[in-house]
């Protein structure tokens, strides 16, 4: 089944370029293109696309506010932010708003297509270097959810530590010598216990709570 995508960006050239870049694929297509967050929310309310690709800075309603509204009016629509802003504040706000992807506009076509497919398949993906910086910053902030973190089992803590390292479910499965399906179940339980929006938010919460330390690569 072909997935439907909505694209919203107030810059006509940028929006057209993104549509042209991801067009022609067999497994998804751009069904709607909008000029701001209000139009994006209205279209998602009516049409329930599988994925909404949003810029952050748009008139009337920015991408962060639009993300929150889209998640409210169309819970089945996954939201991915594509922006030129490599801001940790924007990234953290996007995660908290319910976005399941955050990618910079200078990413290659291959990276954008790969990320779209990962998000459509139910995974979450955020710009790697930005996530590493966010986790490092999270480690300096105070504990916020210790009671929830204490509910994790030993295995769930092992899985969460690998999530914080940026490993995919398949990579975690190979590392811990368990099946990808089992990893998926653990990740879902971790997210539920922590009350997180997705795996990246769970990793941030774990690092902030001191449960998971950032790796040497993330500290550089």
XYZ file of C-alpha atoms in Angstrom:
220
model
C 0.000 0.000 0.000
C 1.298 3.444 -0.950
C 1.719 5.839 1.970
C 0.363 9.371 1.680
C 2.527 12.357 2.615
C 1.744 16.010 3.337
C 4.464 18.646 2.910
C 4.215 22.081 4.554
C 6.742 24.877 4.023
C 6.094 28.593 3.529
C 8.947 28.938 1.030
C 7.611 27.921 -2.376
C 11.011 27.010 -3.805
C 11.999 24.925 -0.764
C 8.643 23.145 -0.757
C 8.799 22.422 -4.477
C 12.374 21.212 -4.161
C 11.519 18.789 -1.371
C 8.517 17.457 -3.283
C 10.652 16.960 -6.390
C 13.376 15.288 -4.305
C 11.099 12.658 -2.784
C 8.784 12.260 -5.754
C 8.656 9.241 -8.027
C 8.851 6.621 -5.277
C 6.650 3.523 -5.473
C 5.955 3.158 -1.749
C 4.814 6.708 -0.964
C 3.627 9.883 -2.672
C 3.082 13.552 -1.814
C -0.674 14.046 -1.836
C -0.865 17.524 -0.287
C 1.464 20.543 -0.181
C 0.705 23.427 2.165
C 2.149 26.882 2.854
C 1.858 27.070 6.625
C 0.973 25.216 9.808
C -2.703 26.158 9.768
C -3.185 24.665 6.305
C -1.259 21.563 7.392
C -3.466 21.005 10.438
C -6.648 21.539 8.421
C -5.512 19.043 5.776
C -4.513 16.473 8.400
C -7.880 16.873 10.109
C -9.693 16.126 6.849
C -7.433 13.628 5.113
C -5.397 11.857 7.842
C -2.150 11.445 5.860
C 0.326 8.783 6.912
C 3.130 11.325 7.310
C 3.408 15.109 7.576
C 6.735 16.743 6.673
C 6.885 20.173 8.292
C 9.257 23.114 8.329
C 9.654 24.679 11.777
C 9.388 28.400 11.077
C 6.125 29.071 9.246
C 3.582 31.901 9.444
C 0.283 31.706 11.373
C 1.265 28.414 13.038
C 4.851 27.186 13.283
C 5.946 23.600 12.831
C 6.118 22.836 16.551
C 2.583 24.054 17.285
C 1.373 22.337 14.114
C 2.975 19.076 15.284
C 1.069 19.190 18.569
C -2.214 19.916 16.777
C -1.696 17.228 14.147
C -0.960 14.641 16.828
C -4.220 15.689 18.509
C -6.540 15.752 15.471
C -4.913 12.853 13.594
C -3.061 10.516 15.997
C -2.270 8.096 13.181
C -0.307 10.735 11.276
C 3.397 10.647 12.013
C 5.201 13.991 11.911
C 8.708 14.636 10.682
C 10.444 18.013 10.894
C 12.726 19.001 8.006
C 14.499 22.275 8.762
C 17.652 24.304 8.293
C 17.885 24.960 12.041
C 20.371 22.735 13.909
C 19.069 24.004 17.246
C 19.019 21.747 20.300
C 16.094 23.744 21.673
C 14.116 23.133 18.483
C 15.025 19.444 18.491
C 13.977 18.956 22.118
C 10.766 20.923 21.529
C 9.994 18.818 18.449
C 10.436 15.594 20.426
C 8.216 16.896 23.219
C 5.596 18.009 20.680
C 5.366 14.461 19.331
C 7.507 14.538 16.191
C 9.000 11.179 15.234
C 11.679 12.592 12.978
C 13.981 15.628 12.751
C 16.293 16.063 9.805
C 18.249 19.004 8.420
C 17.498 20.278 4.936
C 21.101 19.815 3.829
C 20.722 16.037 4.209
C 21.194 14.020 1.025
C 18.252 12.697 -0.941
C 19.221 9.179 0.109
C 19.201 10.131 3.804
C 15.833 11.880 3.481
C 14.247 8.923 1.686
C 15.748 6.458 4.187
C 14.444 8.504 7.107
C 10.964 8.843 5.613
C 10.763 5.084 5.213
C 11.970 4.463 8.771
C 9.387 6.854 10.176
C 6.616 5.362 8.030
C 7.558 1.904 9.309
C 6.966 3.063 12.869
C 10.504 3.921 13.887
C 11.716 7.297 15.081
C 14.771 9.011 13.644
C 16.465 12.268 14.589
C 19.609 13.881 13.203
C 22.449 11.877 14.758
C 24.947 14.624 15.672
C 22.157 16.773 17.120
C 20.856 13.911 19.258
C 24.371 13.299 20.595
C 24.611 16.968 21.635
C 21.121 16.833 23.142
C 22.008 13.792 25.247
C 25.174 15.498 26.448
C 23.162 18.553 27.462
C 20.508 16.373 29.096
C 23.152 14.880 31.368
C 23.718 18.311 32.927
C 20.049 18.854 33.767
C 18.369 17.718 36.990
C 16.557 14.428 37.489
C 12.895 14.707 36.453
C 11.331 11.224 36.536
C 13.198 8.993 38.985
C 10.159 6.984 40.056
C 9.393 5.965 36.471
C 13.025 5.071 35.776
C 13.091 2.789 38.808
C 10.292 0.681 37.323
C 12.536 -0.530 34.480
C 13.804 -4.086 34.622
C 17.482 -4.950 34.196
C 16.873 -6.001 30.602
C 14.909 -2.826 29.875
C 17.804 -0.783 31.228
C 20.188 -2.661 28.947
C 17.945 -1.975 25.958
C 17.532 1.681 26.912
C 21.283 2.153 27.182
C 21.631 0.910 23.604
C 18.794 3.173 22.465
C 20.685 6.101 24.008
C 23.750 5.072 21.994
C 21.656 5.486 18.845
C 21.389 1.805 17.908
C 18.453 0.549 15.869
C 16.316 -2.366 17.046
C 18.211 -4.753 14.784
C 21.571 -3.540 16.097
C 20.370 -3.850 19.701
C 19.137 -7.375 18.961
C 22.554 -8.394 17.623
C 24.357 -6.805 20.576
C 22.154 -8.371 23.266
C 21.629 -11.618 21.332
C 17.827 -11.391 21.340
C 15.325 -11.106 18.499
C 14.349 -7.739 16.935
C 10.761 -8.491 17.915
C 11.763 -8.827 21.540
C 13.665 -5.541 21.355
C 10.594 -3.849 19.919
C 8.482 -5.107 22.818
C 11.068 -3.887 25.343
C 11.247 -0.455 23.695
C 7.457 -0.130 23.711
C 7.350 -1.063 27.400
C 10.137 1.386 28.222
C 8.339 4.211 26.444
C 5.117 3.335 28.238
C 6.713 3.137 31.701
C 8.513 6.454 31.248
C 5.529 8.182 29.689
C 7.784 9.206 26.807
C 6.609 10.176 23.358
C 9.177 8.005 21.567
C 12.529 6.257 21.967
C 14.574 9.442 21.672
C 12.602 11.159 24.395
C 13.039 8.041 26.551
C 16.804 8.204 26.000
C 16.883 11.883 26.957
C 14.909 11.147 30.138
C 17.239 8.284 31.026
C 20.398 10.358 30.519
C 18.910 13.264 32.450
C 18.056 10.895 35.285
C 21.561 9.466 35.434
C 20.394 5.993 34.426
C 22.354 6.054 31.175
C 25.673 7.796 30.640
C 26.520 9.392 27.330
C 29.225 7.664 25.333
C 32.680 9.151 24.734
C 31.716 9.961 21.164
C 28.660 11.883 22.392
C 30.783 13.838 24.868
C 33.168 15.116 22.220
